[in-house]
Short mmCIF file of C-alpha atoms in Angstrom, two decimals:
data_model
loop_
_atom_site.label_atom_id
_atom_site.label_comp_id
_atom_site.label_asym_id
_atom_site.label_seq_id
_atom_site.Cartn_x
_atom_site.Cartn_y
_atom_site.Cartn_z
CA UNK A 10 118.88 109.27 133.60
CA UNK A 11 121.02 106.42 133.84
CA UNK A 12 119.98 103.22 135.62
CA UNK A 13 122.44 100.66 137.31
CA UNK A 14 120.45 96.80 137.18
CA UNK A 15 122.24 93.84 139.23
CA UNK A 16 120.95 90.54 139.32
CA UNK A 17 117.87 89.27 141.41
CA UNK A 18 118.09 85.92 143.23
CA UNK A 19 114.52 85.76 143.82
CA UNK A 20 111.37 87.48 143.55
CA UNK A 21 108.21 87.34 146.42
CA UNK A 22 105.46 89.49 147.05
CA UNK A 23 102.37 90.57 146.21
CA UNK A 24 101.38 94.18 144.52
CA UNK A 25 98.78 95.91 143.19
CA UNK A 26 99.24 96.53 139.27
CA UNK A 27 98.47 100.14 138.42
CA UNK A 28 95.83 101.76 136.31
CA UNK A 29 95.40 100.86 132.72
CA UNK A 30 96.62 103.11 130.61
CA UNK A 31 94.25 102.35 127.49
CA UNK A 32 91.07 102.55 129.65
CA UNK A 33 92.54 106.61 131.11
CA UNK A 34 92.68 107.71 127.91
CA UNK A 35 89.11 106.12 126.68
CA UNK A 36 87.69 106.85 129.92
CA UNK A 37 88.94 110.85 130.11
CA UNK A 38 87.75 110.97 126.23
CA UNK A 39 83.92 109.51 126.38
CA UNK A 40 83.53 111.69 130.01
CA UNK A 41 84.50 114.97 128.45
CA UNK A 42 81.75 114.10 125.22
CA UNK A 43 78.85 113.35 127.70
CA UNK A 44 76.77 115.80 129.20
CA UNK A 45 76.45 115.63 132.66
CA UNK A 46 79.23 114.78 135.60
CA UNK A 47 81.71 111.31 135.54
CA UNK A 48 83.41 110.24 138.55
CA UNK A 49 87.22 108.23 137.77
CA UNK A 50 88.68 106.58 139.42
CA UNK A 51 92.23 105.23 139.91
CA UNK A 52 93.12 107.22 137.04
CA UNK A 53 97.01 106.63 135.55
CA UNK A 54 99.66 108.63 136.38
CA UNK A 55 101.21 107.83 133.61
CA UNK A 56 102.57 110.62 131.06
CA UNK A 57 100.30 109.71 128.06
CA UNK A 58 97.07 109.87 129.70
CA UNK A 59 97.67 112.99 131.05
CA UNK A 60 98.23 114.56 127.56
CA UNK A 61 94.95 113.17 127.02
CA UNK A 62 93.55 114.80 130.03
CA UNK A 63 95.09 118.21 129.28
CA UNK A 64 93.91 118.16 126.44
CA UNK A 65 90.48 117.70 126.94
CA UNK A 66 91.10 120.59 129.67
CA UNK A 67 92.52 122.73 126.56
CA UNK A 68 88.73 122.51 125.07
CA UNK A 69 86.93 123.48 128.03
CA UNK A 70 85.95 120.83 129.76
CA UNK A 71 85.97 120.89 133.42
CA UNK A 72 88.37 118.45 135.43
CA UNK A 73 88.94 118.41 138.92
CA UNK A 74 91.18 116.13 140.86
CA UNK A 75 90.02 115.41 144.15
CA UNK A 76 92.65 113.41 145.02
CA UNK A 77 95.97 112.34 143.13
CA UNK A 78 94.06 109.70 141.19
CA UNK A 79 90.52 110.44 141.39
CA UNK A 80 88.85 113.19 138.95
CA UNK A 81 85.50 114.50 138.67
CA UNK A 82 84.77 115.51 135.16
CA UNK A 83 82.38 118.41 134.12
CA UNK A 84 81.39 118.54 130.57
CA UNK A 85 78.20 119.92 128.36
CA UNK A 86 79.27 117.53 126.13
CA UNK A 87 80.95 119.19 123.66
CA UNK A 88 84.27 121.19 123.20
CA UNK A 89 85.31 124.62 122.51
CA UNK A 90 88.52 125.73 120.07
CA UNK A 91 91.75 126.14 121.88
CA UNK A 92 93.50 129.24 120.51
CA UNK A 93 96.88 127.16 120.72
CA UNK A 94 98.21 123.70 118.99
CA UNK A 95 97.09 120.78 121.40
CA UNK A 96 100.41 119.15 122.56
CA UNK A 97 99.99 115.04 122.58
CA UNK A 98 103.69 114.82 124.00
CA UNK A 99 104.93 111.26 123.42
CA UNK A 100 101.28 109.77 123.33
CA UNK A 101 100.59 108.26 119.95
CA UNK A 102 97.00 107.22 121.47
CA UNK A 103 96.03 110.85 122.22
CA UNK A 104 96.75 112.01 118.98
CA UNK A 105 95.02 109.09 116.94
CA UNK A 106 91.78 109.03 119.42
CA UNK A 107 91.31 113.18 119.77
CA UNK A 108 91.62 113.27 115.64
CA UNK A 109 88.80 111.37 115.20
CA UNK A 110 87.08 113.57 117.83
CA UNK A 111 88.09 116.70 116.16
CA UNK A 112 87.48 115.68 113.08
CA UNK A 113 83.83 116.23 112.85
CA UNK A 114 84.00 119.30 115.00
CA UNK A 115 82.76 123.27 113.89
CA UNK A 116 86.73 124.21 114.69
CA UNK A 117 89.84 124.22 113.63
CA UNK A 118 92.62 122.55 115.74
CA UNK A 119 95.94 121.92 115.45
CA UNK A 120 97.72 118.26 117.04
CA UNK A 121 101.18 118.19 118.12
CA UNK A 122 103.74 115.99 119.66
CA UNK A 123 107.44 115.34 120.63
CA UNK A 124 110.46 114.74 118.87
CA UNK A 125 109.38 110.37 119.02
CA UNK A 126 105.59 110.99 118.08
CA UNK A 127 106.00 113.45 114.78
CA UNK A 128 108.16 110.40 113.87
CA UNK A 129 105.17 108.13 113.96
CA UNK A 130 102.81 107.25 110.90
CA UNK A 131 99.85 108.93 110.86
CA UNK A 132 98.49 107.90 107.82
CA UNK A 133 96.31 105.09 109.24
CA UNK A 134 94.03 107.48 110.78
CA UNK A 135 94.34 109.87 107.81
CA UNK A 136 93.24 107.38 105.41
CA UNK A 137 89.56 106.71 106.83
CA UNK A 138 89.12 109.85 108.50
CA UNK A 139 89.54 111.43 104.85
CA UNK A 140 87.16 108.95 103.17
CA UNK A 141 84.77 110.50 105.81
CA UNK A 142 85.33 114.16 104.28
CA UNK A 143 87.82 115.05 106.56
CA UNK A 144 90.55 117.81 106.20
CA UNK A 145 94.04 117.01 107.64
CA UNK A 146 97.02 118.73 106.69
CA UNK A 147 99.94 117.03 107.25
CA UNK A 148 104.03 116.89 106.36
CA UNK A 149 104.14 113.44 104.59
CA UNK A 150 101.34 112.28 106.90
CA UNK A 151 103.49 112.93 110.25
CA UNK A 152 102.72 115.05 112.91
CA UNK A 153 101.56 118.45 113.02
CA UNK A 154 98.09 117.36 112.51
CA UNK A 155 96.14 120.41 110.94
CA UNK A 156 92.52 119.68 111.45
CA UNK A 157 89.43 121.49 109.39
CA UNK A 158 86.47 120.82 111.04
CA UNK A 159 84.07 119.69 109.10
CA UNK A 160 80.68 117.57 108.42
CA UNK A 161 81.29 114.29 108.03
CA UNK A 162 79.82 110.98 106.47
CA UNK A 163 79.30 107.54 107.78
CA UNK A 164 81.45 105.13 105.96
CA UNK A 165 82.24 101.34 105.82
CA UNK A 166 85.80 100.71 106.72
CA UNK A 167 87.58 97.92 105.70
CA UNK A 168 91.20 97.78 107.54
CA UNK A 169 94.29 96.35 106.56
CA UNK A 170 95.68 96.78 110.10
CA UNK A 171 94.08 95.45 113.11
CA UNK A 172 94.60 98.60 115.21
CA UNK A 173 92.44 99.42 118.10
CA UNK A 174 93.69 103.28 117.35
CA UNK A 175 92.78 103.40 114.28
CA UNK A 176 89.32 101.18 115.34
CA UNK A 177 88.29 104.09 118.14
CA UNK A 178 89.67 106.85 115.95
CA UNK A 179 87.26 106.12 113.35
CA UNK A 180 84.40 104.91 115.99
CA UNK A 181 84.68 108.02 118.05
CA UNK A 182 84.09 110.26 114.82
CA UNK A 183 81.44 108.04 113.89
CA UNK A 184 79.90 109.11 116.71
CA UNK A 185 78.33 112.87 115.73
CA UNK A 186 77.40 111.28 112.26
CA UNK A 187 74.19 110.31 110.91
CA UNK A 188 73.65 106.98 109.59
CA UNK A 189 76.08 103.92 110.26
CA UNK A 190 79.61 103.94 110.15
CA UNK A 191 81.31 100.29 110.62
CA UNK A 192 85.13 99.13 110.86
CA UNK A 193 85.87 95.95 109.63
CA UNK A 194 89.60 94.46 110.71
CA UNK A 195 91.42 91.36 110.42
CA UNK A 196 91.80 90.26 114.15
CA UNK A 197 89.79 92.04 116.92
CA UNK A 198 92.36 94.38 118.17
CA UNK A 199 91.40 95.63 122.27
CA UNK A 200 87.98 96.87 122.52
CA UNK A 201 88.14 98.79 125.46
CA UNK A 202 86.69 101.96 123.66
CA UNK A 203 83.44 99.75 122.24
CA UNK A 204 82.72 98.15 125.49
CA UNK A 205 82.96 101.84 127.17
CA UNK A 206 80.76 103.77 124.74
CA UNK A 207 77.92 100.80 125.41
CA UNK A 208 78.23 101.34 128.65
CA UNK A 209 77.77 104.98 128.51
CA UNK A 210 74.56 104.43 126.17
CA UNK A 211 76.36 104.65 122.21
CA UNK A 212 74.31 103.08 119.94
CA UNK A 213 76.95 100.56 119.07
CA UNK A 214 76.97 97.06 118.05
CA UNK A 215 79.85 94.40 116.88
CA UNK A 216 79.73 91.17 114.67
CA UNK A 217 83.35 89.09 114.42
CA UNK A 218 85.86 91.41 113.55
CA UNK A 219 82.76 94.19 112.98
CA UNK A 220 81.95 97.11 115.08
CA UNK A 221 79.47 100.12 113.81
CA UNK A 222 78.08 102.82 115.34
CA UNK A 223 75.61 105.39 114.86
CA UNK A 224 74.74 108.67 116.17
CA UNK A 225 74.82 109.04 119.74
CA UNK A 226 74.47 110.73 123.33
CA UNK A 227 76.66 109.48 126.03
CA UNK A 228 75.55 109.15 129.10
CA UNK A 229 78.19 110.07 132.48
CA UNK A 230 79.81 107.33 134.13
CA UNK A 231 81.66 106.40 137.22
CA UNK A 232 84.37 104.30 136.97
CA UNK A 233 87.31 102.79 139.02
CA UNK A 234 90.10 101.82 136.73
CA UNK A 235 91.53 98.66 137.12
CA UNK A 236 95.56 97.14 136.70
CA UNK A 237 96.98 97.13 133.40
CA UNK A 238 98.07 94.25 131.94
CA UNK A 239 100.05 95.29 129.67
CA UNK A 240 102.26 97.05 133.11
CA UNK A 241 101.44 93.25 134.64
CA UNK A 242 103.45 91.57 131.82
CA UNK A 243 107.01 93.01 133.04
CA UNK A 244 106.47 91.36 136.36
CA UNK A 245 105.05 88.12 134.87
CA UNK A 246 108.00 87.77 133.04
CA UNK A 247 110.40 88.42 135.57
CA UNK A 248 108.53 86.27 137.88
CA UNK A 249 108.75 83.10 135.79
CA UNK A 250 112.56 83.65 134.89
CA UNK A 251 113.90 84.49 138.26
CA UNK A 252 114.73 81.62 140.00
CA UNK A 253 112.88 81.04 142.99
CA UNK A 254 110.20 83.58 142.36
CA UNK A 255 106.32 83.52 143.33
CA UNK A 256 104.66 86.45 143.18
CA UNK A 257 100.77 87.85 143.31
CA UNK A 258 99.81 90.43 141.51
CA UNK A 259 96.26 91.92 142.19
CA UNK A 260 93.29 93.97 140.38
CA UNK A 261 94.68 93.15 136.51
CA UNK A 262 92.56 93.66 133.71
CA UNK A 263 92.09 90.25 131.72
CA UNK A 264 90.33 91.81 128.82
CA UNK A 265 90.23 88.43 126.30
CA UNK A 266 91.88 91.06 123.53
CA UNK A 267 94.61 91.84 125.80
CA UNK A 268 95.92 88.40 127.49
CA UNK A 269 97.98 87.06 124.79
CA UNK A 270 101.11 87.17 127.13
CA UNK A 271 99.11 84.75 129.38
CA UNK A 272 98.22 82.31 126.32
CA UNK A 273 101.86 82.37 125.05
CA UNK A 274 103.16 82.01 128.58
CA UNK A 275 101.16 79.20 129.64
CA UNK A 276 101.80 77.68 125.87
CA UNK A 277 105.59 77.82 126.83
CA UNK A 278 104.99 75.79 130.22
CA UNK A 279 104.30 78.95 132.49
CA UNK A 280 102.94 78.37 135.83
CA UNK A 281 100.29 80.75 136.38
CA UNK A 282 97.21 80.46 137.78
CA UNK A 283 94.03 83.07 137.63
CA UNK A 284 92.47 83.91 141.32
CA UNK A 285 89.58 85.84 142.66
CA UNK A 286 87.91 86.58 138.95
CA UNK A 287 85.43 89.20 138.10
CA UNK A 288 83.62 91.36 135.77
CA UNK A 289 83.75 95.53 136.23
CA UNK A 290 81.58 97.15 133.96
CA UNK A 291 82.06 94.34 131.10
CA UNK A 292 85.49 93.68 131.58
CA UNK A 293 86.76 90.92 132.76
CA UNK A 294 89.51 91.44 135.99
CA UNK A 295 91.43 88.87 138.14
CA UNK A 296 94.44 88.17 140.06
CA UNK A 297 97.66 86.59 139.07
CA UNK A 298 99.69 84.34 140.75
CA UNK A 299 103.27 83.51 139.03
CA UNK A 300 105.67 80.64 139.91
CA UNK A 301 109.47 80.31 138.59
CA UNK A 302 108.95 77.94 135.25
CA UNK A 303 110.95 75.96 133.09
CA UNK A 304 109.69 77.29 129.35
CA UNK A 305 110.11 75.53 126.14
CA UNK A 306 110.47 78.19 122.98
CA UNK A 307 107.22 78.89 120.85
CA UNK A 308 105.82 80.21 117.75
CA UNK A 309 103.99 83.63 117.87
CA UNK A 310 102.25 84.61 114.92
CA UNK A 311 98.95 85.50 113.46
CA UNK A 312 95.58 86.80 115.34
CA UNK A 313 97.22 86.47 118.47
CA UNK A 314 99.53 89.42 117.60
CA UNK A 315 96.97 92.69 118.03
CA UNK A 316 96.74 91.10 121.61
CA UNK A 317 100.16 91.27 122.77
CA UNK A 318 101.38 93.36 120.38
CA UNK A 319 102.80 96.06 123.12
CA UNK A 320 104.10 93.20 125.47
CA UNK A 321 106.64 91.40 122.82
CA UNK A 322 109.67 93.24 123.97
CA UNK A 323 109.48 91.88 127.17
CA UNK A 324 108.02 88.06 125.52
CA UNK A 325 111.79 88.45 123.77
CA UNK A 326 113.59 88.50 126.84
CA UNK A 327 111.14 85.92 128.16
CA UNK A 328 111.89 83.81 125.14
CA UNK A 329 116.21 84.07 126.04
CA UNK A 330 115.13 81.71 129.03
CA UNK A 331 113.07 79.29 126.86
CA UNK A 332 114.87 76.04 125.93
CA UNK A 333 114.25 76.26 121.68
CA UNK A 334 113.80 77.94 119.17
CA UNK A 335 111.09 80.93 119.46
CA UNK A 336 109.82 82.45 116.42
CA UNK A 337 108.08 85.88 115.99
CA UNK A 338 106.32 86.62 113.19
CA UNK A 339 103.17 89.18 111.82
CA UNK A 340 104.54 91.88 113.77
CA UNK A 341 105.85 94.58 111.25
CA UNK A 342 103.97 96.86 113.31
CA UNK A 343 106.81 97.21 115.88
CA UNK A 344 108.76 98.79 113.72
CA UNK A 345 106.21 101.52 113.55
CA UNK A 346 105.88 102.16 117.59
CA UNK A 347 108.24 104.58 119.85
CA UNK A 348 111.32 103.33 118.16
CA UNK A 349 111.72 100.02 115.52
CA UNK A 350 111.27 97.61 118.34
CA UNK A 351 111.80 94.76 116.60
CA UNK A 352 115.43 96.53 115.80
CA UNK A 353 115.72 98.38 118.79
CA UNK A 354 114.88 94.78 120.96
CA UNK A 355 117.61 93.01 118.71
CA UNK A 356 120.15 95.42 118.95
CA UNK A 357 119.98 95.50 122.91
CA UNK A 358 119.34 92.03 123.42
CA UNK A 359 122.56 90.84 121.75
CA UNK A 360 124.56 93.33 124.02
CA UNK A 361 123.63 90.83 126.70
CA UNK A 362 124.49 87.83 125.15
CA UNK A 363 121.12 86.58 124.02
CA UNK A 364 121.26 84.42 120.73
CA UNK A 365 118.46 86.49 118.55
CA UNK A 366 117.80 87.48 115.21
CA UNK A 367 115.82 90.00 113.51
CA UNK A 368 113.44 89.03 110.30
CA UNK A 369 111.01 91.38 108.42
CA UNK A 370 108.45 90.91 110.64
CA UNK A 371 109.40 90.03 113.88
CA UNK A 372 112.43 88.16 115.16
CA UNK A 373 113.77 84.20 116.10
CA UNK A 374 115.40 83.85 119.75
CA UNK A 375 117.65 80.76 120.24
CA UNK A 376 117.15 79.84 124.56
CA UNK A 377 118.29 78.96 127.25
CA UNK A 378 120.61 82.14 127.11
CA UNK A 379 122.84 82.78 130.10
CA UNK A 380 122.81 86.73 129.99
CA UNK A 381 126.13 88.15 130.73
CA UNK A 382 125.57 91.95 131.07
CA UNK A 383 128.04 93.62 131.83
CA UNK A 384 127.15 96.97 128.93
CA UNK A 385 125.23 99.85 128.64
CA UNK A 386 121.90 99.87 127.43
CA UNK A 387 120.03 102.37 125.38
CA UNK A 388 116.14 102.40 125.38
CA UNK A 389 115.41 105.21 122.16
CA UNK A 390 113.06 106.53 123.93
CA UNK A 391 110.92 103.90 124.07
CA UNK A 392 109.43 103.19 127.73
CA UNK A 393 108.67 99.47 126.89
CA UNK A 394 112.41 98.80 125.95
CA UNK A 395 113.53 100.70 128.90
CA UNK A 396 111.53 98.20 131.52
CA UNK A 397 112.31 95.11 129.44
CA UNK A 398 115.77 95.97 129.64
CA UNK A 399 115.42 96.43 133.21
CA UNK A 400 113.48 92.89 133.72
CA UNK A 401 116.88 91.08 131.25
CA UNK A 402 119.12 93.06 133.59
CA UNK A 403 118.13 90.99 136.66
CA UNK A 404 119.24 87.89 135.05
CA UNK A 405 122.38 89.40 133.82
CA UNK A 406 125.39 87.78 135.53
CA UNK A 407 127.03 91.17 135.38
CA UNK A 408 125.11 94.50 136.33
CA UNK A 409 124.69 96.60 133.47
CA UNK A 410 123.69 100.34 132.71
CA UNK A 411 120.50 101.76 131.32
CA UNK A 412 120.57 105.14 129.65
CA UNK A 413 117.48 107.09 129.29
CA UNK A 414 115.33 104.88 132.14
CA UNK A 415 113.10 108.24 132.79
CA UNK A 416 111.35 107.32 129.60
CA UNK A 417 109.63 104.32 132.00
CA UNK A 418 107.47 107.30 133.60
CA UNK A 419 105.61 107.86 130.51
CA UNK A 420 103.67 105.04 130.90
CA UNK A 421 104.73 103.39 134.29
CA UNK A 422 106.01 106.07 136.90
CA UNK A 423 106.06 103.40 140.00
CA UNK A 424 107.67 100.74 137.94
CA UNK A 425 110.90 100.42 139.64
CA UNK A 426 109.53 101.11 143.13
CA UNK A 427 107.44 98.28 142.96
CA UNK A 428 110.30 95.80 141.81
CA UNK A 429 111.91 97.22 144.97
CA UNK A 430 109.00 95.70 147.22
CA UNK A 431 109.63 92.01 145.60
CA UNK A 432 113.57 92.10 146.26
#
């Protein structure tokens, strides 16, 4: 699908952000393993959580929706083989989480995805799960995942990567183990799977950059899923570089290992202000209120990267507005996600005129950048590029052309209707 972007004048409004993504997947996974009936609420519509959902469906659990985004969840707490391969689609959190899960199962399964996701490394996961006495086969440690179930054995985990897939991979196999299993990374990456399994009664505990767990029954929850940042940061972006703007937007998660865009914003002179601040079920959650700024350019690098590492297409095209020199570095990662995005964001970037480079690990941007448009834009697949493109594209002086835009439903499905309501 192609999309046609012309320049905004101004953005006003107020919306609600929708449901985090990372919290349907967690949320769908930990129901189906308790015993008992959960209650979700305002779960995504998004395309990746609902590979998640189906296939927890696939191994018998129960799931009914009783309304588009509500779901009561039926489970004995454990799962039953699927006489098929479990399809992941383009979700590179489905696959990663249900390994671990399957892992330490009495059944064999088989993992697959799309074209994008049998692309992506798998080896993190691999790595640990095998030092637990897994058995994955795998071609060069890429998608199909063959799974053996087997026994498995607590283990201490020392990780080069702060990942929180890899973190809840090898926490959610940790879970049917004996004894203590503990992942140790550099930064704390989100921890949206070890604050949920507390919640539902894991014996779990953390220390710095330490989480372990032990064996454990889960308890059922109820839960209403709140606004996902990570969906927030395209219209806290847009809102500071649109001239003019002020916008609200409501019910966003402000996890502390999620709000990096918010620290780097505000470090580069962002107006923003926190309202109405609460905590749901150990998570922190707020409203946003975003004025039209003047930003200076920045360095990004280190601990602060796990936390933002998802938003920094869209912190490039925030950067093109920022008077100086902003420098991203630690992120090698990117190149690792639904396409090379620290390639991918180059690439497209200069097609509108921006002054950026790409480095090893991340990438320099050279601002204030008037963008001229005017080109067509190709995303790779990748929903994030697709919806930063989009957010450039309304400071383009020139309209420009997006090929491939339906990739934005895979994570975001009412993305451009609600730019629509701030026009």
């Amino acid at each position: 699908m192609q999309k046609r972007i012309q320049k905004a004048f101004s953005l006003k409004g107020e919306i609600i952000i929708p449901p985090d993504k990372s919290i349907s997947h967690r949320a769908i996974i930990c129901a189906s393993l308790a015993k008992g009936n959960s209650i979700i609420k305002n779960f995504s519509t998004g395309k990746d959580p609902h590979s998640t959902l189906n296939i927890c469906k696939n191994l018998g659990v129960e799931i009914e929706f009783k309304t588009n985004s509500e779901l009561i969840i039926k489970s004995c707490g454990t799962f039953n083989q699927y006489s098929s391969a479990l399809d992941c689609g383009n979700s590179g959190t489905t696959m990663r989480l249900m390994a671990g899960v399957l892992a330490g199962q009495n059944f064999n399964s088989v993992l697959i995805g799309d074209k994008s996701l049998s692309q992506r490394p798998m080896k993190r996961i691999i790595k640990p799960l095998s030092m637990m006495g897994a058995k994955i086969e795998t071609n060069e440690f890429k998608a199909p995942l063959k799974i053996t179930g087997t026994n498995l054995q607590p283990i201490n985990y020392i990780s080069e990567l702060s990942s929180a897939q890899v973190k809840s991979c090898v926490l959610l196999a940790g879970l049917n183990i004996e004894g203590k299993t503990t992942f140790t990374e550099p930064y704390v990456s989100r921890n949206h799977t070890e604050i949920l399994l507390k919640h539902m009664g894991a014996n779990i505990s953390t220390s710095n950059t330490s989480v372990s767990i032990e064996k454990s029954e889960l308890s059922p929850i109820d839960i209403n899923i709140f606004g996902d940042i990570s969906s927030a940061a395209y219209f806290i972006a847009a809102g500071l570089i649109v001239p003019d703007s002020e916008i609200i937007l409501k019910n966003v998660g402000l996890n502390p290992t999620r709000t990096g865009i918010l620290t780097i914003a505000e470090k580069m002179g962002a107006n923003i202000e926190i309202i109405d601040k609460k905590e749901i079920l150990g998570e922190v959650v707020g409203d946003l209120k975003i004025k039209y700024s003047e930003l200076q350019g920045t360095i990004i690098e280190g601990e602060i990267i796990p936390q933002l590492i998802d938003e920094i297409p869209i912190i490039a095209v925030l950067a093109t507005q920022a008077k100086g020199t902003t420098i991203i570095k630690d992120a090698q990662d990117l190149r690792n996600k639904e396409s090379d995005r620290i390639s991918t964001v180059v690439t497209e970037l200069k097609k509108l005129g921006a002054n950026i480079q790409e480095t090893p690990d991340g990438m320099i941007i050279e601002g204030k950048t008037e963008l001229i448009g005017n080109c067509e834009i190709e995303t790779y697949h990748d929903h994030r590029l697709a919806m930063s493109m989009f957010v450039a594209g309304l400071l383009c002086k020139k309209e420009i052309l997006i090929n491939g835009f339906e990739w934005v439903d895979i994570s975001f499905p009412e993305f451009e209707k609600l730019f629509e309501t701030l026009a």
